[in-house]
């Protein structure tokens, strides 16, 4: 690599940003990198601050105008949307004054198009396979091992995901509750904008990242989709299972679930 500045452009969804923070936290030389992050990611960053040593990282939040959880250029739905054009123009205004350096995006999807439109060569940290391993290679990061939790006394189910086809079905929620009913306090936490079942005893609704992170920290074992919640568990060192629909790629599965085979298809026994 060159000795120029190394800029990481964090322009994707919350889960991607969490994976990035995890790799930077355990990078061999985190001071080599400066993260330019969209302001839509800042609330999550602030929610994590009480639990992580984030001040050692170089992260700068900039208003890009992202409205749909990630840069419109990286989506099919908003690729030709007028706001995507505005996002790119604002991103140019943010990047143009920076000292010369190397620019990196989180994934290689449409990096070529972004490079053309920004008139800046953008390299990718990860491709479409084994994302955590790709980040570890790029940052020379060593993820800490999360111990298994054999007899948890507090179990948390976080069934809702950004993409609804990843939501954990009600039947699986009930099966998990039945499995641990005699040995643990079991809670289900629904995101306020995606409550997929009625609340029962101990269940709750969360509407902020602060609430979500606090609930994860208070638990001993978490069941979640292949989504933000799993990446938060990995970052915060919490044992977790990933539950997923049949045929889902394992590219974003966390090191913890891959090492201990803690992933199950919907409808499995727990």
PDB file of C-alpha atoms in Angstrom:
ATOM      1  CA  UNK A   1       0.000   0.000   0.000  1.00  0.00           C
ATOM      2  CA  UNK A   2       1.062   3.585  -0.522  1.00  0.00           C
ATOM      3  CA  UNK A   3       2.025   5.874   2.338  1.00  0.00           C
ATOM      4  CA  UNK A   4      -0.739   8.294   1.445  1.00  0.00           C
ATOM      5  CA  UNK A   5      -3.798   8.834   3.586  1.00  0.00           C
ATOM      6  CA  UNK A   6      -6.132   5.843   3.658  1.00  0.00           C
ATOM      7  CA  UNK A   7      -9.785   6.852   3.608  1.00  0.00           C
ATOM      8  CA  UNK A   8     -12.578   4.386   4.352  1.00  0.00           C
ATOM      9  CA  UNK A   9     -15.956   5.507   2.982  1.00  0.00           C
ATOM     10  CA  UNK A  10     -18.755   4.206   5.236  1.00  0.00           C
ATOM     11  CA  UNK A  11     -21.833   4.708   3.082  1.00  0.00           C
ATOM     12  CA  UNK A  12     -23.771   1.508   3.592  1.00  0.00           C
ATOM     13  CA  UNK A  13     -26.204   0.098   6.166  1.00  0.00           C
ATOM     14  CA  UNK A  14     -25.815  -0.177   9.943  1.00  0.00           C
ATOM     15  CA  UNK A  15     -24.686  -3.795   9.855  1.00  0.00           C
ATOM     16  CA  UNK A  16     -21.884  -2.972   7.426  1.00  0.00           C
ATOM     17  CA  UNK A  17     -20.755  -0.109   9.662  1.00  0.00           C
ATOM     18  CA  UNK A  18     -20.734  -2.431  12.680  1.00  0.00           C
ATOM     19  CA  UNK A  19     -18.519  -4.925  10.841  1.00  0.00           C
ATOM     20  CA  UNK A  20     -16.175  -2.065   9.945  1.00  0.00           C
ATOM     21  CA  UNK A  21     -15.972  -0.862  13.555  1.00  0.00           C
ATOM     22  CA  UNK A  22     -15.255  -4.403  14.713  1.00  0.00           C
ATOM     23  CA  UNK A  23     -12.360  -4.784  12.300  1.00  0.00           C
ATOM     24  CA  UNK A  24     -10.940  -1.364  13.195  1.00  0.00           C
ATOM     25  CA  UNK A  25     -11.204  -2.132  16.922  1.00  0.00           C
ATOM     26  CA  UNK A  26      -8.956  -5.147  16.430  1.00  0.00           C
ATOM     27  CA  UNK A  27      -6.795  -3.889  13.561  1.00  0.00           C
ATOM     28  CA  UNK A  28      -3.028  -4.113  13.804  1.00  0.00           C
ATOM     29  CA  UNK A  29      -2.649  -0.391  13.015  1.00  0.00           C
ATOM     30  CA  UNK A  30      -6.029   1.379  13.293  1.00  0.00           C
ATOM     31  CA  UNK A  31      -4.404   4.819  13.182  1.00  0.00           C
ATOM     32  CA  UNK A  32      -3.525   4.231   9.518  1.00  0.00           C
ATOM     33  CA  UNK A  33      -7.153   4.725   8.502  1.00  0.00           C
ATOM     34  CA  UNK A  34      -9.531   7.670   8.495  1.00  0.00           C
ATOM     35  CA  UNK A  35     -13.222   6.824   8.191  1.00  0.00           C
ATOM     36  CA  UNK A  36     -15.523   9.219   6.348  1.00  0.00           C
ATOM     37  CA  UNK A  37     -18.965   8.095   7.518  1.00  0.00           C
ATOM     38  CA  UNK A  38     -22.437   9.251   6.561  1.00  0.00           C
ATOM     39  CA  UNK A  39     -24.243  11.014   9.409  1.00  0.00           C
ATOM     40  CA  UNK A  40     -27.089   8.485   9.268  1.00  0.00           C
ATOM     41  CA  UNK A  41     -24.650   6.104  11.026  1.00  0.00           C
ATOM     42  CA  UNK A  42     -23.799   8.453  13.883  1.00  0.00           C
ATOM     43  CA  UNK A  43     -26.674   7.474  16.258  1.00  0.00           C
ATOM     44  CA  UNK A  44     -25.437   3.878  16.225  1.00  0.00           C
ATOM     45  CA  UNK A  45     -21.859   5.030  16.839  1.00  0.00           C
ATOM     46  CA  UNK A  46     -22.949   7.111  19.830  1.00  0.00           C
ATOM     47  CA  UNK A  47     -24.998   4.226  21.251  1.00  0.00           C
ATOM     48  CA  UNK A  48     -21.872   2.048  21.205  1.00  0.00           C
ATOM     49  CA  UNK A  49     -19.593   4.646  22.759  1.00  0.00           C
ATOM     50  CA  UNK A  50     -20.270   3.674  26.434  1.00  0.00           C
ATOM     51  CA  UNK A  51     -19.197   0.084  25.743  1.00  0.00           C
ATOM     52  CA  UNK A  52     -16.242   0.466  23.364  1.00  0.00           C
ATOM     53  CA  UNK A  53     -13.038   2.491  23.124  1.00  0.00           C
ATOM     54  CA  UNK A  54     -14.057   4.420  20.037  1.00  0.00           C
ATOM     55  CA  UNK A  55     -11.963   7.511  20.706  1.00  0.00           C
ATOM     56  CA  UNK A  56      -8.856   5.701  19.473  1.00  0.00           C
ATOM     57  CA  UNK A  57     -10.439   5.495  16.010  1.00  0.00           C
ATOM     58  CA  UNK A  58     -10.420   8.266  13.434  1.00  0.00           C
ATOM     59  CA  UNK A  59     -14.066   8.580  12.388  1.00  0.00           C
ATOM     60  CA  UNK A  60     -15.529  11.723  10.858  1.00  0.00           C
ATOM     61  CA  UNK A  61     -19.240  12.015  10.128  1.00  0.00           C
ATOM     62  CA  UNK A  62     -20.364  13.983   7.092  1.00  0.00           C
ATOM     63  CA  UNK A  63     -23.840  14.832   5.829  1.00  0.00           C
ATOM     64  CA  UNK A  64     -24.273  13.080   2.492  1.00  0.00           C
ATOM     65  CA  UNK A  65     -28.064  13.156   2.393  1.00  0.00           C
ATOM     66  CA  UNK A  66     -28.572   9.385   2.590  1.00  0.00           C
ATOM     67  CA  UNK A  67     -32.251   8.654   3.237  1.00  0.00           C
ATOM     68  CA  UNK A  68     -32.663   4.918   2.685  1.00  0.00           C
ATOM     69  CA  UNK A  69     -30.052   3.377   5.035  1.00  0.00           C
ATOM     70  CA  UNK A  70     -27.317   3.246   2.370  1.00  0.00           C
ATOM     71  CA  UNK A  71     -26.067   5.180  -0.640  1.00  0.00           C
ATOM     72  CA  UNK A  72     -28.700   4.998  -3.368  1.00  0.00           C
ATOM     73  CA  UNK A  73     -26.042   4.022  -5.914  1.00  0.00           C
ATOM     74  CA  UNK A  74     -25.622   0.701  -4.095  1.00  0.00           C
ATOM     75  CA  UNK A  75     -29.313  -0.188  -4.498  1.00  0.00           C
ATOM     76  CA  UNK A  76     -31.434  -1.188  -7.470  1.00  0.00           C
ATOM     77  CA  UNK A  77     -34.544   0.555  -6.188  1.00  0.00           C
ATOM     78  CA  UNK A  78     -32.985   4.014  -5.851  1.00  0.00           C
ATOM     79  CA  UNK A  79     -30.231   3.826  -8.461  1.00  0.00           C
ATOM     80  CA  UNK A  80     -31.910   6.370 -10.752  1.00  0.00           C
ATOM     81  CA  UNK A  81     -33.590   8.368  -7.992  1.00  0.00           C
ATOM     82  CA  UNK A  82     -33.001  12.131  -7.942  1.00  0.00           C
ATOM     83  CA  UNK A  83     -31.783  11.931  -4.356  1.00  0.00           C
ATOM     84  CA  UNK A  84     -29.040   9.505  -5.407  1.00  0.00           C
ATOM     85  CA  UNK A  85     -27.706  12.223  -7.711  1.00  0.00           C
ATOM     86  CA  UNK A  86     -27.760  14.688  -4.817  1.00  0.00           C
ATOM     87  CA  UNK A  87     -25.966  12.182  -2.566  1.00  0.00           C
ATOM     88  CA  UNK A  88     -23.172  11.799  -5.101  1.00  0.00           C
ATOM     89  CA  UNK A  89     -22.786  15.550  -5.571  1.00  0.00           C
ATOM     90  CA  UNK A  90     -22.589  16.054  -1.806  1.00  0.00           C
ATOM     91  CA  UNK A  91     -20.095  13.211  -1.501  1.00  0.00           C
ATOM     92  CA  UNK A  92     -17.907  14.892  -4.106  1.00  0.00           C
ATOM     93  CA  UNK A  93     -17.985  18.116  -2.086  1.00  0.00           C
ATOM     94  CA  UNK A  94     -16.885  16.182   1.006  1.00  0.00           C
ATOM     95  CA  UNK A  95     -14.053  14.286  -0.685  1.00  0.00           C
ATOM     96  CA  UNK A  96     -12.576  16.870  -3.060  1.00  0.00           C
ATOM     97  CA  UNK A  97     -10.854  19.018  -0.367  1.00  0.00           C
ATOM     98  CA  UNK A  98      -9.158  16.010   1.249  1.00  0.00           C
ATOM     99  CA  UNK A  99      -5.393  15.545   0.909  1.00  0.00           C
ATOM    100  CA  UNK A 100      -4.372  12.980  -1.694  1.00  0.00           C
ATOM    101  CA  UNK A 101      -4.863   9.412  -0.580  1.00  0.00           C
ATOM    102  CA  UNK A 102      -6.280   5.979  -1.242  1.00  0.00           C
ATOM    103  CA  UNK A 103     -10.057   5.542  -1.079  1.00  0.00           C
ATOM    104  CA  UNK A 104     -11.777   2.339   0.018  1.00  0.00           C
ATOM    105  CA  UNK A 105     -15.419   1.307   0.097  1.00  0.00           C
ATOM    106  CA  UNK A 106     -16.783  -1.483   2.257  1.00  0.00           C
ATOM    107  CA  UNK A 107     -17.835  -3.814  -0.574  1.00  0.00           C
ATOM    108  CA  UNK A 108     -16.954  -4.140  -4.231  1.00  0.00           C
ATOM    109  CA  UNK A 109     -20.560  -3.923  -5.453  1.00  0.00           C
ATOM    110  CA  UNK A 110     -20.669  -1.035  -7.988  1.00  0.00           C
ATOM    111  CA  UNK A 111     -17.351   0.355  -6.805  1.00  0.00           C
ATOM    112  CA  UNK A 112     -16.437   0.814 -10.468  1.00  0.00           C
ATOM    113  CA  UNK A 113     -19.467   3.040 -11.023  1.00  0.00           C
ATOM    114  CA  UNK A 114     -18.761   5.029  -7.872  1.00  0.00           C
ATOM    115  CA  UNK A 115     -15.161   5.514  -9.017  1.00  0.00           C
ATOM    116  CA  UNK A 116     -16.312   6.869 -12.376  1.00  0.00           C
ATOM    117  CA  UNK A 117     -18.899   9.230 -10.923  1.00  0.00           C
ATOM    118  CA  UNK A 118     -16.600  10.563  -8.194  1.00  0.00           C
ATOM    119  CA  UNK A 119     -13.577  10.617 -10.503  1.00  0.00           C
ATOM    120  CA  UNK A 120     -11.633   8.884  -7.738  1.00  0.00           C
ATOM    121  CA  UNK A 121     -10.393   5.309  -7.784  1.00  0.00           C
ATOM    122  CA  UNK A 122     -12.170   3.351  -5.050  1.00  0.00           C
ATOM    123  CA  UNK A 123     -10.888  -0.042  -3.948  1.00  0.00           C
ATOM    124  CA  UNK A 124     -12.982  -2.499  -1.937  1.00  0.00           C
ATOM    125  CA  UNK A 125     -12.350  -4.055   1.457  1.00  0.00           C
ATOM    126  CA  UNK A 126     -14.555  -7.093   0.814  1.00  0.00           C
ATOM    127  CA  UNK A 127     -16.044  -8.999  -2.079  1.00  0.00           C
ATOM    128  CA  UNK A 128     -19.152 -11.129  -1.937  1.00  0.00           C
ATOM    129  CA  UNK A 129     -17.729 -13.996   0.122  1.00  0.00           C
ATOM    130  CA  UNK A 130     -16.534 -14.431   3.736  1.00  0.00           C
ATOM    131  CA  UNK A 131     -16.910 -10.762   4.611  1.00  0.00           C
ATOM    132  CA  UNK A 132     -15.447 -10.963   8.128  1.00  0.00           C
ATOM    133  CA  UNK A 133     -12.387 -12.809   6.833  1.00  0.00           C
ATOM    134  CA  UNK A 134     -11.927 -10.184   4.112  1.00  0.00           C
ATOM    135  CA  UNK A 135     -11.999  -7.397   6.699  1.00  0.00           C
ATOM    136  CA  UNK A 136      -9.556  -9.298   8.903  1.00  0.00           C
ATOM    137  CA  UNK A 137      -7.147  -9.662   5.982  1.00  0.00           C
ATOM    138  CA  UNK A 138      -7.443  -6.016   4.958  1.00  0.00           C
ATOM    139  CA  UNK A 139      -6.940  -4.556   8.442  1.00  0.00           C
ATOM    140  CA  UNK A 140      -4.738  -7.380   9.744  1.00  0.00           C
ATOM    141  CA  UNK A 141      -7.363  -7.748  12.451  1.00  0.00           C
ATOM    142  CA  UNK A 142      -7.580 -10.514  15.027  1.00  0.00           C
ATOM    143  CA  UNK A 143     -11.140 -10.982  16.285  1.00  0.00           C
ATOM    144  CA  UNK A 144     -11.373 -12.123  19.924  1.00  0.00           C
ATOM    145  CA  UNK A 145     -13.028 -15.479  20.551  1.00  0.00           C
ATOM    146  CA  UNK A 146     -16.487 -15.335  22.124  1.00  0.00           C
ATOM    147  CA  UNK A 147     -17.053 -18.180  24.575  1.00  0.00           C
ATOM    148  CA  UNK A 148     -20.079 -20.416  24.219  1.00  0.00           C
ATOM    149  CA  UNK A 149     -22.938 -19.994  26.701  1.00  0.00           C
ATOM    150  CA  UNK A 150     -24.239 -23.453  27.591  1.00  0.00           C
ATOM    151  CA  UNK A 151     -26.689 -22.611  30.385  1.00  0.00           C
ATOM    152  CA  UNK A 152     -27.863 -19.010  29.959  1.00  0.00           C
ATOM    153  CA  UNK A 153     -30.095 -17.426  32.576  1.00  0.00           C
ATOM    154  CA  UNK A 154     -31.116 -14.520  30.314  1.00  0.00           C
ATOM    155  CA  UNK A 155     -32.049 -15.246  26.699  1.00  0.00           C
ATOM    156  CA  UNK A 156     -32.878 -12.513  24.211  1.00  0.00           C
ATOM    157  CA  UNK A 157     -34.689 -13.002  20.898  1.00  0.00           C
ATOM    158  CA  UNK A 158     -34.360 -10.161  18.380  1.00  0.00           C
ATOM    159  CA  UNK A 159     -36.482 -11.346  15.456  1.00  0.00           C
ATOM    160  CA  UNK A 160     -36.789  -8.293  13.219  1.00  0.00           C
ATOM    161  CA  UNK A 161     -34.410  -7.383  10.386  1.00  0.00           C
ATOM    162  CA  UNK A 162     -34.099  -4.556   7.852  1.00  0.00           C
ATOM    163  CA  UNK A 163     -35.111  -6.992   5.105  1.00  0.00           C
ATOM    164  CA  UNK A 164     -38.373  -8.592   6.176  1.00  0.00           C
ATOM    165  CA  UNK A 165     -37.701 -11.986   4.582  1.00  0.00           C
ATOM    166  CA  UNK A 166     -35.010 -12.386   7.262  1.00  0.00           C
ATOM    167  CA  UNK A 167     -37.475 -11.887  10.154  1.00  0.00           C
ATOM    168  CA  UNK A 168     -37.545 -14.849  12.541  1.00  0.00           C
ATOM    169  CA  UNK A 169     -41.001 -16.489  12.232  1.00  0.00           C
ATOM    170  CA  UNK A 170     -43.374 -16.564  15.187  1.00  0.00           C
ATOM    171  CA  UNK A 171     -43.211 -20.373  15.320  1.00  0.00           C
ATOM    172  CA  UNK A 172     -39.452 -20.217  15.939  1.00  0.00           C
ATOM    173  CA  UNK A 173     -39.885 -17.544  18.608  1.00  0.00           C
ATOM    174  CA  UNK A 174     -42.357 -19.773  20.447  1.00  0.00           C
ATOM    175  CA  UNK A 175     -40.060 -22.799  20.123  1.00  0.00           C
ATOM    176  CA  UNK A 176     -37.123 -20.904  21.626  1.00  0.00           C
ATOM    177  CA  UNK A 177     -39.286 -19.643  24.487  1.00  0.00           C
ATOM    178  CA  UNK A 178     -40.497 -23.168  25.218  1.00  0.00           C
ATOM    179  CA  UNK A 179     -36.947 -24.560  25.114  1.00  0.00           C
ATOM    180  CA  UNK A 180     -35.668 -22.159  27.780  1.00  0.00           C
ATOM    181  CA  UNK A 181     -38.897 -21.650  29.745  1.00  0.00           C
ATOM    182  CA  UNK A 182     -37.754 -23.623  32.796  1.00  0.00           C
ATOM    183  CA  UNK A 183     -34.147 -22.436  32.948  1.00  0.00           C
ATOM    184  CA  UNK A 184     -33.969 -18.802  31.860  1.00  0.00           C
ATOM    185  CA  UNK A 185     -35.746 -15.487  31.574  1.00  0.00           C
ATOM    186  CA  UNK A 186     -36.602 -15.200  27.884  1.00  0.00           C
ATOM    187  CA  UNK A 187     -37.376 -11.855  26.273  1.00  0.00           C
ATOM    188  CA  UNK A 188     -38.329 -10.968  22.726  1.00  0.00           C
ATOM    189  CA  UNK A 189     -37.446  -7.480  21.556  1.00  0.00           C
ATOM    190  CA  UNK A 190     -39.277  -6.113  18.531  1.00  0.00           C
ATOM    191  CA  UNK A 191     -38.182  -3.065  16.594  1.00  0.00           C
ATOM    192  CA  UNK A 192     -40.939  -0.460  16.848  1.00  0.00           C
ATOM    193  CA  UNK A 193     -41.329  -0.212  13.081  1.00  0.00           C
ATOM    194  CA  UNK A 194     -41.507  -3.967  12.525  1.00  0.00           C
ATOM    195  CA  UNK A 195     -43.396  -5.707  15.324  1.00  0.00           C
ATOM    196  CA  UNK A 196     -44.243  -9.098  13.859  1.00  0.00           C
ATOM    197  CA  UNK A 197     -46.141 -10.559  16.833  1.00  0.00           C
ATOM    198  CA  UNK A 198     -48.118  -9.527  19.887  1.00  0.00           C
ATOM    199  CA  UNK A 199     -46.156  -8.908  23.074  1.00  0.00           C
ATOM    200  CA  UNK A 200     -46.214 -11.509  25.815  1.00  0.00           C
ATOM    201  CA  UNK A 201     -44.648 -11.576  29.277  1.00  0.00           C
ATOM    202  CA  UNK A 202     -41.125 -10.066  29.380  1.00  0.00           C
ATOM    203  CA  UNK A 203     -41.307  -8.899  25.745  1.00  0.00           C
ATOM    204  CA  UNK A 204     -40.587  -5.315  24.759  1.00  0.00           C
ATOM    205  CA  UNK A 205     -40.426  -2.883  21.859  1.00  0.00           C
ATOM    206  CA  UNK A 206     -37.310  -0.812  21.200  1.00  0.00           C
ATOM    207  CA  UNK A 207     -37.076   2.333  19.116  1.00  0.00           C
ATOM    208  CA  UNK A 208     -33.452   3.418  19.508  1.00  0.00           C
ATOM    209  CA  UNK A 209     -29.970   2.010  19.163  1.00  0.00           C
ATOM    210  CA  UNK A 210     -29.345   2.824  22.826  1.00  0.00           C
ATOM    211  CA  UNK A 211     -32.191   0.500  23.838  1.00  0.00           C
ATOM    212  CA  UNK A 212     -31.067  -2.247  21.474  1.00  0.00           C
ATOM    213  CA  UNK A 213     -27.435  -2.171  22.594  1.00  0.00           C
ATOM    214  CA  UNK A 214     -28.401  -2.049  26.283  1.00  0.00           C
ATOM    215  CA  UNK A 215     -30.658  -5.100  25.909  1.00  0.00           C
ATOM    216  CA  UNK A 216     -27.901  -7.055  24.160  1.00  0.00           C
ATOM    217  CA  UNK A 217     -25.451  -6.143  26.911  1.00  0.00           C
ATOM    218  CA  UNK A 218     -27.905  -7.342  29.587  1.00  0.00           C
ATOM    219  CA  UNK A 219     -28.382 -10.746  27.936  1.00  0.00           C
ATOM    220  CA  UNK A 220     -26.293 -13.917  28.030  1.00  0.00           C
ATOM    221  CA  UNK A 221     -27.453 -15.513  24.765  1.00  0.00           C
ATOM    222  CA  UNK A 222     -29.077 -13.859  21.747  1.00  0.00           C
ATOM    223  CA  UNK A 223     -31.090 -15.357  18.892  1.00  0.00           C
ATOM    224  CA  UNK A 224     -31.212 -13.054  15.877  1.00  0.00           C
ATOM    225  CA  UNK A 225     -31.391 -12.894  12.080  1.00  0.00           C
ATOM    226  CA  UNK A 226     -28.417 -12.397   9.779  1.00  0.00           C
ATOM    227  CA  UNK A 227     -28.704  -8.649  10.257  1.00  0.00           C
ATOM    228  CA  UNK A 228     -27.465  -5.751  12.392  1.00  0.00           C
ATOM    229  CA  UNK A 229     -28.237  -7.536  15.667  1.00  0.00           C
ATOM    230  CA  UNK A 230     -25.828 -10.391  14.917  1.00  0.00           C
ATOM    231  CA  UNK A 231     -23.029  -7.969  14.059  1.00  0.00           C
ATOM    232  CA  UNK A 232     -23.667  -6.031  17.264  1.00  0.00           C
ATOM    233  CA  UNK A 233     -23.431  -9.267  19.252  1.00  0.00           C
ATOM    234  CA  UNK A 234     -20.104 -10.051  17.596  1.00  0.00           C
ATOM    235  CA  UNK A 235     -18.798  -6.539  18.255  1.00  0.00           C
ATOM    236  CA  UNK A 236     -19.962  -6.558  21.892  1.00  0.00           C
ATOM    237  CA  UNK A 237     -18.720 -10.084  22.597  1.00  0.00           C
ATOM    238  CA  UNK A 238     -22.125 -11.682  23.219  1.00  0.00           C
ATOM    239  CA  UNK A 239     -22.811 -15.357  22.397  1.00  0.00           C
ATOM    240  CA  UNK A 240     -25.453 -15.604  19.686  1.00  0.00           C
ATOM    241  CA  UNK A 241     -27.243 -17.773  17.162  1.00  0.00           C
ATOM    242  CA  UNK A 242     -28.125 -16.677  13.638  1.00  0.00           C
ATOM    243  CA  UNK A 243     -31.493 -17.981  12.419  1.00  0.00           C
ATOM    244  CA  UNK A 244     -32.103 -17.671   8.707  1.00  0.00           C
ATOM    245  CA  UNK A 245     -34.311 -18.702   5.790  1.00  0.00           C
ATOM    246  CA  UNK A 246     -33.237 -21.717   3.767  1.00  0.00           C
ATOM    247  CA  UNK A 247     -30.710 -20.959   1.047  1.00  0.00           C
ATOM    248  CA  UNK A 248     -29.348 -17.750   2.572  1.00  0.00           C
ATOM    249  CA  UNK A 249     -25.678 -17.071   1.842  1.00  0.00           C
ATOM    250  CA  UNK A 250     -23.272 -17.415   4.770  1.00  0.00           C
ATOM    251  CA  UNK A 251     -21.119 -14.534   3.486  1.00  0.00           C
ATOM    252  CA  UNK A 252     -22.035 -12.216   6.370  1.00  0.00           C
ATOM    253  CA  UNK A 253     -22.222 -14.818   9.141  1.00  0.00           C
ATOM    254  CA  UNK A 254     -20.195 -13.773  12.170  1.00  0.00           C
ATOM    255  CA  UNK A 255     -16.963 -15.477  13.279  1.00  0.00           C
ATOM    256  CA  UNK A 256     -18.700 -16.700  16.448  1.00  0.00           C
ATOM    257  CA  UNK A 257     -21.494 -18.583  14.693  1.00  0.00           C
ATOM    258  CA  UNK A 258     -19.141 -19.954  12.048  1.00  0.00           C
ATOM    259  CA  UNK A 259     -16.639 -21.238  14.616  1.00  0.00           C
ATOM    260  CA  UNK A 260     -19.259 -22.946  16.801  1.00  0.00           C
ATOM    261  CA  UNK A 261     -21.809 -23.742  14.047  1.00  0.00           C
ATOM    262  CA  UNK A 262     -24.378 -21.568  15.813  1.00  0.00           C
ATOM    263  CA  UNK A 263     -26.629 -20.997  12.815  1.00  0.00           C
ATOM    264  CA  UNK A 264     -29.916 -22.688  12.058  1.00  0.00           C
ATOM    265  CA  UNK A 265     -32.540 -22.631   9.328  1.00  0.00           C
ATOM    266  CA  UNK A 266     -36.012 -21.427  10.305  1.00  0.00           C
ATOM    267  CA  UNK A 267     -38.056 -24.302  11.705  1.00  0.00           C
ATOM    268  CA  UNK A 268     -35.148 -26.024  13.453  1.00  0.00           C
ATOM    269  CA  UNK A 269     -35.148 -27.290  17.023  1.00  0.00           C
ATOM    270  CA  UNK A 270     -33.294 -25.269  19.651  1.00  0.00           C
TER     271      UNK A 270
END
